[in-house]
């Protein structure tokens, strides 16, 4: 309103005020342009026809699923590109004290590339976001997650921490936002960081919706619809807890760009740094998982950090700004990197985020709803009993002459010689 009415000030406005209004208008236009350009460059405004056209131009390769005894790399082993990577990690995995003594150690294996069926080169699958500002913003959020959040897979290489909702500890399952901060943050800072994480995953989710074939996104949407689970929103209790829409913010050119009335992310994800895991499979409540590698600083092809899908003998070379979609029920894993296992700040840096979900989360969510319904029913029953008791006390006959007062009603006179008490007509 101030900007639209500035012309009406005429000669009564000072030159200083006119300049201030002009500067304000210029800033607003600048922010609007950044918002418009960011949405367009990221493809967040793509129509369904544009998404279908983009998918139709992607190269397609059909591979035969390998027999169980011919999976490569083989299940239950960490993968190493060469012996120089293998030796220090062998000691760390097989000989050093393990975080969980009950878990079987997965011995490192030297990769035989001749046994692989197909390799996706580093230049073939990059440029998912295609914006260095966005990648820098995401990198900052993962940096904070590494410093502030608990690593949940200490027997694996690198860091992996939960973002969003958690099923709680094994000893105490409970549906809540992941309570995994390992250092004290200033008041309000923890919530701000949670909102940053939720925004990073909201952008990731909206990018996926504008890039992936319909059958993949529809499977995710169907799962959310069946489970009626809340989206990744740290303020989920302040509004409609199962709403899947809301706002999120991203940083572009040192400006905050707000995206309103957008689809929020799936309930849970992870943030990782220099993470590697032996070839394994995961039971998850949805068929597909998605992973985005933000950066791959200081690495070359021979330094590891590559992704493998053993069920098809696929080797996907690590590269910055890379998207990988896979089925977690198939054997897969990430190779060890040329890093010292005992150095927390390696000179090589590979970071990313991924949509993965604990198989326990939907069941814990249902238990949470049942518990909430029970508490609400008990509260309603308690309130009803309290009202009945108050009404009984109110209409109880006094022993002698007395006055009984009803709020906002005239005083009623009762005496010991009157008829039995009753409510006023």
Short mmCIF file of N, CA and C in Angstrom, two decimals, residues 144-311:
data_model
loop_
_atom_site.label_atom_id
_atom_site.label_comp_id
_atom_site.label_asym_id
_atom_site.label_seq_id
_atom_site.Cartn_x
_atom_site.Cartn_y
_atom_site.Cartn_z
N UNK A 144 26.00 -28.15 9.35
CA UNK A 144 25.44 -27.97 10.69
C UNK A 144 24.91 -29.29 11.24
N UNK A 145 24.31 -30.11 10.38
CA UNK A 145 23.82 -31.42 10.82
C UNK A 145 24.97 -32.30 11.31
N UNK A 146 26.10 -32.26 10.62
CA UNK A 146 27.26 -33.07 11.02
C UNK A 146 27.77 -32.61 12.38
N UNK A 147 27.76 -31.29 12.63
CA UNK A 147 28.26 -30.76 13.89
C UNK A 147 27.28 -30.96 15.04
N UNK A 148 25.97 -30.91 14.74
CA UNK A 148 24.98 -30.81 15.82
C UNK A 148 24.14 -32.06 16.03
N UNK A 149 24.09 -32.98 15.08
CA UNK A 149 23.17 -34.12 15.16
C UNK A 149 23.91 -35.43 15.36
N UNK A 150 23.27 -36.33 16.08
CA UNK A 150 23.86 -37.62 16.42
C UNK A 150 23.95 -38.53 15.19
N UNK A 151 25.12 -39.11 15.01
CA UNK A 151 25.33 -40.10 13.96
C UNK A 151 24.70 -41.42 14.41
N UNK A 152 23.77 -41.96 13.63
CA UNK A 152 23.02 -43.13 14.11
C UNK A 152 23.61 -44.46 13.65
N UNK A 153 24.56 -44.45 12.71
CA UNK A 153 25.16 -45.70 12.25
C UNK A 153 26.66 -45.65 12.47
N UNK A 154 27.07 -45.77 13.73
CA UNK A 154 28.48 -45.61 14.08
C UNK A 154 29.35 -46.74 13.55
N UNK A 155 28.75 -47.87 13.21
CA UNK A 155 29.55 -48.97 12.67
C UNK A 155 29.85 -48.78 11.18
N UNK A 156 29.21 -47.79 10.56
CA UNK A 156 29.50 -47.46 9.17
C UNK A 156 30.49 -46.31 9.10
N UNK A 157 31.07 -46.13 7.94
CA UNK A 157 32.01 -45.02 7.74
C UNK A 157 31.25 -43.71 7.56
N UNK A 158 31.80 -42.62 8.11
CA UNK A 158 31.22 -41.31 7.90
C UNK A 158 30.07 -41.00 8.84
N UNK A 159 29.25 -40.03 8.43
CA UNK A 159 28.17 -39.51 9.27
C UNK A 159 26.83 -39.69 8.57
N UNK A 160 25.81 -40.11 9.35
CA UNK A 160 24.43 -40.18 8.87
C UNK A 160 23.52 -39.83 10.04
N UNK A 161 22.72 -38.79 9.89
CA UNK A 161 21.80 -38.38 10.95
C UNK A 161 20.40 -38.16 10.38
N UNK A 162 19.40 -38.38 11.23
CA UNK A 162 18.00 -38.28 10.81
C UNK A 162 17.57 -36.82 10.77
N UNK A 163 16.75 -36.49 9.78
CA UNK A 163 16.05 -35.22 9.72
C UNK A 163 14.56 -35.52 9.62
N UNK A 164 13.74 -34.77 10.36
CA UNK A 164 12.31 -35.03 10.32
C UNK A 164 11.87 -35.94 11.45
N UNK A 165 10.87 -36.76 11.17
CA UNK A 165 10.27 -37.59 12.21
C UNK A 165 11.06 -38.87 12.44
N UNK A 166 11.00 -39.33 13.69
CA UNK A 166 11.73 -40.53 14.10
C UNK A 166 10.78 -41.47 14.82
N UNK A 167 11.11 -42.76 14.80
CA UNK A 167 10.35 -43.75 15.55
C UNK A 167 10.88 -43.92 16.96
N UNK A 168 11.85 -43.09 17.36
CA UNK A 168 12.41 -43.17 18.71
C UNK A 168 13.48 -44.23 18.81
N UNK A 169 13.90 -44.48 20.04
CA UNK A 169 14.93 -45.48 20.30
C UNK A 169 14.32 -46.88 20.29
N UNK A 170 15.16 -47.89 20.07
CA UNK A 170 14.66 -49.27 20.09
C UNK A 170 14.07 -49.62 21.44
N UNK A 171 14.70 -49.10 22.51
CA UNK A 171 14.22 -49.40 23.86
C UNK A 171 12.99 -48.59 24.24
N UNK A 172 12.74 -47.49 23.52
CA UNK A 172 11.60 -46.63 23.83
C UNK A 172 11.03 -46.06 22.53
N UNK A 173 10.30 -46.87 21.77
CA UNK A 173 9.73 -46.37 20.52
C UNK A 173 8.70 -45.27 20.78
N UNK A 174 8.80 -44.20 20.02
CA UNK A 174 7.89 -43.06 20.22
C UNK A 174 7.93 -42.18 18.97
N UNK A 175 6.76 -41.74 18.53
CA UNK A 175 6.69 -40.87 17.35
C UNK A 175 6.95 -39.43 17.77
N UNK A 176 8.00 -38.85 17.22
CA UNK A 176 8.30 -37.45 17.50
C UNK A 176 9.31 -36.94 16.47
N UNK A 177 9.50 -35.64 16.46
CA UNK A 177 10.57 -35.07 15.64
C UNK A 177 11.89 -35.56 16.21
N UNK A 178 12.81 -35.91 15.35
CA UNK A 178 14.08 -36.50 15.79
C UNK A 178 14.75 -35.65 16.87
N UNK A 179 14.96 -36.27 18.02
CA UNK A 179 15.60 -35.58 19.15
C UNK A 179 17.07 -36.02 19.20
N UNK A 180 17.84 -35.50 18.26
CA UNK A 180 19.20 -36.02 18.08
C UNK A 180 20.28 -34.95 18.17
N UNK A 181 19.97 -33.81 18.79
CA UNK A 181 20.98 -32.77 18.94
C UNK A 181 22.01 -33.20 19.99
N UNK A 182 23.28 -33.04 19.66
CA UNK A 182 24.34 -33.46 20.59
C UNK A 182 25.07 -32.27 21.18
N UNK A 183 24.67 -31.07 20.81
CA UNK A 183 25.26 -29.89 21.44
C UNK A 183 24.17 -28.86 21.70
N UNK A 184 24.36 -28.08 22.73
CA UNK A 184 23.36 -27.12 23.16
C UNK A 184 23.33 -25.94 22.19
N UNK A 185 22.15 -25.64 21.68
CA UNK A 185 21.98 -24.51 20.78
C UNK A 185 21.22 -23.40 21.51
N UNK A 186 21.43 -22.17 21.08
CA UNK A 186 20.74 -21.04 21.70
C UNK A 186 19.23 -21.18 21.54
N UNK A 187 18.49 -20.51 22.44
CA UNK A 187 17.04 -20.61 22.41
C UNK A 187 16.50 -20.18 21.04
N UNK A 188 15.68 -21.00 20.47
CA UNK A 188 15.12 -20.72 19.16
C UNK A 188 15.97 -21.20 18.01
N UNK A 189 17.27 -21.40 18.25
CA UNK A 189 18.17 -21.81 17.18
C UNK A 189 17.88 -23.24 16.72
N UNK A 190 17.53 -24.11 17.67
CA UNK A 190 17.22 -25.50 17.32
C UNK A 190 16.04 -25.56 16.36
N UNK A 191 14.99 -24.79 16.66
CA UNK A 191 13.82 -24.77 15.77
C UNK A 191 14.18 -24.20 14.41
N UNK A 192 14.98 -23.15 14.38
CA UNK A 192 15.41 -22.57 13.11
C UNK A 192 16.17 -23.59 12.27
N UNK A 193 17.03 -24.37 12.92
CA UNK A 193 17.78 -25.39 12.19
C UNK A 193 16.85 -26.48 11.67
N UNK A 194 15.88 -26.90 12.48
CA UNK A 194 14.91 -27.89 12.03
C UNK A 194 14.12 -27.38 10.83
N UNK A 195 13.78 -26.10 10.85
CA UNK A 195 13.06 -25.52 9.71
C UNK A 195 13.95 -25.48 8.47
N UNK A 196 15.24 -25.22 8.66
CA UNK A 196 16.18 -25.26 7.53
C UNK A 196 16.23 -26.65 6.92
N UNK A 197 16.33 -27.67 7.78
CA UNK A 197 16.35 -29.04 7.28
C UNK A 197 15.06 -29.36 6.52
N UNK A 198 13.92 -28.98 7.11
CA UNK A 198 12.64 -29.24 6.46
C UNK A 198 12.55 -28.52 5.11
N UNK A 199 13.10 -27.31 5.03
CA UNK A 199 13.09 -26.56 3.76
C UNK A 199 13.97 -27.25 2.72
N UNK A 200 15.13 -27.74 3.15
CA UNK A 200 16.02 -28.45 2.21
C UNK A 200 15.32 -29.66 1.62
N UNK A 201 14.62 -30.42 2.47
CA UNK A 201 13.93 -31.61 1.98
C UNK A 201 12.67 -31.25 1.20
N UNK A 202 12.01 -30.13 1.55
CA UNK A 202 10.85 -29.69 0.78
C UNK A 202 11.26 -29.33 -0.64
N UNK A 203 12.38 -28.61 -0.78
CA UNK A 203 12.88 -28.29 -2.12
C UNK A 203 13.23 -29.57 -2.88
N UNK A 204 13.90 -30.49 -2.21
CA UNK A 204 14.26 -31.77 -2.83
C UNK A 204 13.02 -32.50 -3.32
N UNK A 205 11.99 -32.56 -2.48
CA UNK A 205 10.76 -33.26 -2.83
C UNK A 205 10.07 -32.60 -4.03
N UNK A 206 9.99 -31.27 -4.03
CA UNK A 206 9.34 -30.58 -5.14
C UNK A 206 10.14 -30.72 -6.43
N UNK A 207 11.46 -30.78 -6.32
CA UNK A 207 12.29 -31.04 -7.50
C UNK A 207 12.03 -32.44 -8.04
N UNK A 208 11.90 -33.41 -7.14
CA UNK A 208 11.62 -34.78 -7.57
C UNK A 208 10.29 -34.86 -8.30
N UNK A 209 9.29 -34.15 -7.78
CA UNK A 209 7.98 -34.17 -8.42
C UNK A 209 8.01 -33.58 -9.83
N UNK A 210 8.97 -32.70 -10.07
CA UNK A 210 9.09 -32.07 -11.38
C UNK A 210 10.12 -32.76 -12.27
N UNK A 211 10.64 -33.89 -11.84
CA UNK A 211 11.66 -34.59 -12.63
C UNK A 211 11.35 -36.07 -12.86
N UNK A 212 10.74 -36.71 -11.89
CA UNK A 212 10.63 -38.17 -11.95
C UNK A 212 9.41 -38.64 -12.71
N UNK A 213 9.47 -39.85 -13.26
CA UNK A 213 8.29 -40.45 -13.87
C UNK A 213 7.15 -40.56 -12.86
N UNK A 214 5.92 -40.49 -13.35
CA UNK A 214 4.75 -40.46 -12.47
C UNK A 214 4.65 -41.68 -11.58
N UNK A 215 5.05 -42.85 -12.09
CA UNK A 215 4.87 -44.07 -11.29
C UNK A 215 5.69 -44.05 -10.01
N UNK A 216 6.82 -43.34 -10.01
CA UNK A 216 7.65 -43.27 -8.80
C UNK A 216 7.03 -42.32 -7.78
N UNK A 217 6.71 -41.09 -8.21
CA UNK A 217 6.10 -40.13 -7.28
C UNK A 217 4.73 -40.60 -6.81
N UNK A 218 3.96 -41.24 -7.69
CA UNK A 218 2.64 -41.73 -7.29
C UNK A 218 2.75 -42.80 -6.22
N UNK A 219 3.82 -43.61 -6.28
CA UNK A 219 4.00 -44.63 -5.24
C UNK A 219 4.25 -43.97 -3.89
N UNK A 220 5.08 -42.93 -3.86
CA UNK A 220 5.32 -42.19 -2.62
C UNK A 220 4.02 -41.54 -2.13
N UNK A 221 3.30 -40.88 -3.03
CA UNK A 221 2.05 -40.21 -2.64
C UNK A 221 1.04 -41.22 -2.11
N UNK A 222 0.95 -42.38 -2.77
CA UNK A 222 0.02 -43.40 -2.31
C UNK A 222 0.34 -43.89 -0.92
N UNK A 223 1.64 -44.04 -0.64
CA UNK A 223 2.05 -44.47 0.70
C UNK A 223 1.64 -43.45 1.75
N UNK A 224 1.92 -42.17 1.49
CA UNK A 224 1.55 -41.11 2.43
C UNK A 224 0.04 -41.07 2.63
N UNK A 225 -0.70 -41.22 1.54
CA UNK A 225 -2.17 -41.18 1.61
C UNK A 225 -2.71 -42.34 2.45
N UNK A 226 -2.14 -43.53 2.27
CA UNK A 226 -2.61 -44.69 3.03
C UNK A 226 -2.30 -44.55 4.52
N UNK A 227 -1.12 -44.06 4.84
CA UNK A 227 -0.71 -43.97 6.24
C UNK A 227 -1.22 -42.70 6.92
N UNK A 228 -1.67 -41.73 6.15
CA UNK A 228 -2.14 -40.43 6.67
C UNK A 228 -1.11 -39.85 7.64
N UNK A 229 0.13 -39.81 7.19
CA UNK A 229 1.22 -39.32 8.04
C UNK A 229 1.48 -37.84 7.79
N UNK A 230 2.00 -37.14 8.79
CA UNK A 230 2.31 -35.72 8.60
C UNK A 230 3.52 -35.54 7.71
N UNK A 231 3.56 -34.43 6.99
CA UNK A 231 4.73 -34.08 6.19
C UNK A 231 5.83 -33.58 7.11
N UNK A 232 7.04 -33.41 6.56
CA UNK A 232 8.18 -32.97 7.36
C UNK A 232 8.03 -31.49 7.70
N UNK A 233 7.48 -31.22 8.87
CA UNK A 233 7.22 -29.85 9.32
C UNK A 233 7.42 -29.80 10.83
N UNK A 234 8.47 -29.12 11.33
CA UNK A 234 8.71 -29.09 12.77
C UNK A 234 7.61 -28.39 13.56
N UNK A 235 6.76 -27.61 12.87
CA UNK A 235 5.63 -26.93 13.54
C UNK A 235 4.33 -27.69 13.31
N UNK A 236 4.42 -29.00 13.12
CA UNK A 236 3.25 -29.80 12.73
C UNK A 236 2.14 -29.77 13.76
N UNK A 237 2.46 -29.58 15.04
CA UNK A 237 1.44 -29.59 16.08
C UNK A 237 0.70 -28.26 16.18
N UNK A 238 1.22 -27.21 15.54
CA UNK A 238 0.60 -25.89 15.68
C UNK A 238 -0.56 -25.68 14.71
N UNK A 239 -0.72 -26.57 13.75
CA UNK A 239 -1.81 -26.46 12.79
C UNK A 239 -2.44 -27.81 12.56
N UNK A 240 -2.84 -28.08 11.32
CA UNK A 240 -3.37 -29.39 10.96
C UNK A 240 -2.19 -30.37 10.93
N UNK A 241 -2.16 -31.35 11.86
CA UNK A 241 -0.97 -32.21 11.97
C UNK A 241 -0.72 -33.08 10.75
N UNK A 242 -1.73 -33.34 9.94
CA UNK A 242 -1.52 -34.21 8.78
C UNK A 242 -1.56 -33.44 7.47
N UNK A 243 -1.48 -32.12 7.54
CA UNK A 243 -1.45 -31.33 6.32
C UNK A 243 -0.15 -31.58 5.57
N UNK A 244 -0.24 -31.71 4.27
CA UNK A 244 0.95 -31.95 3.45
C UNK A 244 1.41 -30.70 2.72
N UNK A 245 0.74 -29.58 2.96
CA UNK A 245 1.09 -28.35 2.26
C UNK A 245 1.51 -27.27 3.25
N UNK A 246 2.33 -26.36 2.77
CA UNK A 246 2.80 -25.29 3.63
C UNK A 246 3.81 -24.43 2.88
N UNK A 247 4.65 -23.74 3.63
CA UNK A 247 5.66 -22.86 3.04
C UNK A 247 7.06 -23.34 3.42
N UNK A 248 8.01 -23.05 2.54
CA UNK A 248 9.41 -23.29 2.87
C UNK A 248 10.25 -22.19 2.25
N UNK A 249 11.49 -22.06 2.71
CA UNK A 249 12.36 -20.98 2.26
C UNK A 249 13.70 -21.52 1.78
N UNK A 250 14.22 -20.91 0.72
CA UNK A 250 15.54 -21.26 0.21
C UNK A 250 16.37 -19.98 0.11
N UNK A 251 17.69 -20.14 -0.02
CA UNK A 251 18.58 -18.98 -0.13
C UNK A 251 19.20 -18.95 -1.53
N UNK A 252 19.01 -17.82 -2.21
CA UNK A 252 19.56 -17.62 -3.55
C UNK A 252 20.12 -16.21 -3.62
N UNK A 253 21.38 -16.07 -4.04
CA UNK A 253 22.02 -14.75 -4.18
C UNK A 253 21.90 -13.94 -2.90
N UNK A 254 22.12 -14.60 -1.76
CA UNK A 254 22.06 -13.97 -0.44
C UNK A 254 20.68 -13.42 -0.11
N UNK A 255 19.67 -13.88 -0.80
CA UNK A 255 18.30 -13.49 -0.50
C UNK A 255 17.48 -14.72 -0.12
N UNK A 256 16.52 -14.51 0.79
CA UNK A 256 15.61 -15.58 1.16
C UNK A 256 14.43 -15.59 0.20
N UNK A 257 14.19 -16.73 -0.41
CA UNK A 257 13.08 -16.89 -1.35
C UNK A 257 12.05 -17.81 -0.69
N UNK A 258 10.86 -17.28 -0.47
CA UNK A 258 9.79 -18.06 0.18
C UNK A 258 8.90 -18.70 -0.88
N UNK A 259 8.66 -19.98 -0.74
CA UNK A 259 7.76 -20.72 -1.63
C UNK A 259 6.52 -21.07 -0.82
N UNK A 260 5.38 -20.51 -1.19
CA UNK A 260 4.16 -20.67 -0.41
C UNK A 260 3.23 -21.71 -1.04
N UNK A 261 2.34 -22.24 -0.19
CA UNK A 261 1.34 -23.23 -0.62
C UNK A 261 1.99 -24.33 -1.46
N UNK A 262 3.07 -24.85 -0.93
CA UNK A 262 3.83 -25.89 -1.64
C UNK A 262 3.65 -27.24 -0.96
N UNK A 263 3.95 -28.28 -1.69
CA UNK A 263 3.95 -29.63 -1.12
C UNK A 263 5.16 -29.77 -0.21
N UNK A 264 4.94 -30.15 1.05
CA UNK A 264 6.04 -30.36 1.97
C UNK A 264 6.60 -31.77 1.78
N UNK A 265 7.76 -32.01 2.37
CA UNK A 265 8.51 -33.24 2.09
C UNK A 265 7.91 -34.46 2.78
N UNK A 266 8.38 -35.62 2.35
CA UNK A 266 8.06 -36.88 3.04
C UNK A 266 8.49 -36.76 4.51
N UNK A 267 7.92 -37.59 5.41
CA UNK A 267 8.12 -37.39 6.85
C UNK A 267 9.56 -37.47 7.33
N UNK A 268 10.39 -38.27 6.66
CA UNK A 268 11.71 -38.55 7.22
C UNK A 268 12.77 -38.61 6.14
N UNK A 269 13.99 -38.22 6.51
CA UNK A 269 15.13 -38.32 5.61
C UNK A 269 16.41 -38.35 6.41
N UNK A 270 17.53 -38.40 5.72
CA UNK A 270 18.83 -38.39 6.40
C UNK A 270 19.76 -37.42 5.69
N UNK A 271 20.71 -36.88 6.46
CA UNK A 271 21.79 -36.06 5.92
C UNK A 271 23.10 -36.78 6.18
N UNK A 272 23.98 -36.79 5.19
CA UNK A 272 25.18 -37.62 5.28
C UNK A 272 26.43 -36.84 4.88
N UNK A 273 27.55 -37.29 5.42
CA UNK A 273 28.86 -36.78 5.00
C UNK A 273 29.85 -37.93 4.98
N UNK A 274 30.53 -38.10 3.85
CA UNK A 274 31.52 -39.16 3.67
C UNK A 274 31.00 -40.52 4.17
N UNK A 275 29.74 -40.78 3.87
CA UNK A 275 29.10 -41.99 4.38
C UNK A 275 29.33 -43.16 3.42
N UNK A 276 29.62 -44.31 3.99
CA UNK A 276 29.76 -45.54 3.21
C UNK A 276 29.16 -46.69 4.00
N UNK A 277 28.55 -47.62 3.29
CA UNK A 277 27.97 -48.79 3.95
C UNK A 277 28.18 -50.01 3.08
N UNK A 278 28.33 -51.15 3.75
CA UNK A 278 28.49 -52.41 3.03
C UNK A 278 27.25 -52.72 2.20
N UNK A 279 27.40 -53.62 1.25
CA UNK A 279 26.27 -54.01 0.40
C UNK A 279 25.19 -54.65 1.28
N UNK A 280 23.97 -54.10 1.19
CA UNK A 280 22.89 -54.52 2.08
C UNK A 280 21.56 -54.22 1.38
N UNK A 281 20.47 -54.61 2.01
CA UNK A 281 19.15 -54.19 1.56
C UNK A 281 18.39 -53.67 2.77
N UNK A 282 17.38 -52.86 2.52
CA UNK A 282 16.58 -52.28 3.60
C UNK A 282 15.10 -52.51 3.33
N UNK A 283 14.39 -52.89 4.38
CA UNK A 283 12.93 -52.95 4.30
C UNK A 283 12.38 -51.57 4.68
N UNK A 284 11.73 -50.94 3.73
CA UNK A 284 11.15 -49.63 3.99
C UNK A 284 9.67 -49.66 3.63
N UNK A 285 8.88 -48.73 4.18
CA UNK A 285 7.44 -48.75 3.92
C UNK A 285 7.07 -48.26 2.52
N UNK A 286 8.03 -47.77 1.75
CA UNK A 286 7.76 -47.36 0.37
C UNK A 286 8.78 -48.04 -0.55
N UNK A 287 8.42 -48.16 -1.81
CA UNK A 287 9.21 -48.95 -2.76
C UNK A 287 10.50 -48.26 -3.17
N UNK A 288 10.47 -46.93 -3.27
CA UNK A 288 11.60 -46.18 -3.83
C UNK A 288 12.28 -45.31 -2.79
N UNK A 289 13.55 -45.08 -2.99
CA UNK A 289 14.30 -44.09 -2.21
C UNK A 289 15.02 -43.16 -3.18
N UNK A 290 15.36 -41.97 -2.69
CA UNK A 290 16.04 -40.98 -3.53
C UNK A 290 17.21 -40.39 -2.77
N UNK A 291 18.31 -40.19 -3.46
CA UNK A 291 19.51 -39.63 -2.84
C UNK A 291 20.09 -38.55 -3.74
N UNK A 292 20.51 -37.44 -3.13
CA UNK A 292 21.17 -36.37 -3.89
C UNK A 292 22.55 -36.11 -3.30
N UNK A 293 23.58 -36.25 -4.12
CA UNK A 293 24.94 -35.91 -3.72
C UNK A 293 25.17 -34.44 -4.01
N UNK A 294 25.42 -33.66 -2.95
CA UNK A 294 25.58 -32.22 -3.10
C UNK A 294 26.95 -31.87 -3.67
N UNK A 295 27.99 -32.43 -3.05
CA UNK A 295 29.35 -32.10 -3.46
C UNK A 295 30.23 -33.34 -3.46
N UNK A 296 31.39 -33.20 -4.07
CA UNK A 296 32.34 -34.31 -4.19
C UNK A 296 33.73 -33.70 -4.26
N UNK A 297 34.04 -32.90 -3.22
CA UNK A 297 35.23 -32.04 -3.24
C UNK A 297 36.50 -32.83 -2.94
N UNK A 298 37.51 -32.65 -3.78
CA UNK A 298 38.81 -33.27 -3.56
C UNK A 298 38.91 -34.69 -4.04
N UNK A 299 37.82 -35.26 -4.53
CA UNK A 299 37.81 -36.65 -4.96
C UNK A 299 38.07 -36.78 -6.46
N UNK A 300 38.61 -37.90 -6.83
CA UNK A 300 38.64 -38.32 -8.23
C UNK A 300 37.94 -39.68 -8.29
N UNK A 301 37.80 -40.22 -9.48
CA UNK A 301 37.10 -41.50 -9.63
C UNK A 301 37.73 -42.61 -8.78
N UNK A 302 39.04 -42.58 -8.63
CA UNK A 302 39.72 -43.67 -7.93
C UNK A 302 39.65 -43.54 -6.41
N UNK A 303 39.01 -42.46 -5.90
CA UNK A 303 39.00 -42.22 -4.46
C UNK A 303 37.76 -42.75 -3.75
N UNK A 304 36.88 -43.44 -4.44
CA UNK A 304 35.74 -44.09 -3.80
C UNK A 304 34.54 -43.18 -3.61
N UNK A 305 33.61 -43.64 -2.75
CA UNK A 305 32.37 -42.91 -2.53
C UNK A 305 31.33 -43.17 -3.60
N UNK A 306 31.49 -44.26 -4.35
CA UNK A 306 30.58 -44.58 -5.45
C UNK A 306 29.43 -45.45 -4.95
N UNK A 307 28.34 -45.44 -5.72
CA UNK A 307 27.13 -46.17 -5.34
C UNK A 307 26.97 -47.40 -6.23
N UNK A 308 26.55 -48.51 -5.61
CA UNK A 308 26.41 -49.78 -6.32
C UNK A 308 25.03 -50.37 -6.08
N UNK A 309 24.43 -50.90 -7.13
CA UNK A 309 23.19 -51.67 -7.03
C UNK A 309 23.52 -53.08 -7.49
N UNK A 310 23.76 -53.96 -6.52
CA UNK A 310 24.29 -55.29 -6.82
C UNK A 310 23.31 -56.17 -7.58
N UNK A 311 22.02 -55.92 -7.41
CA UNK A 311 21.02 -56.76 -8.07
C UNK A 311 21.14 -56.69 -9.59
#
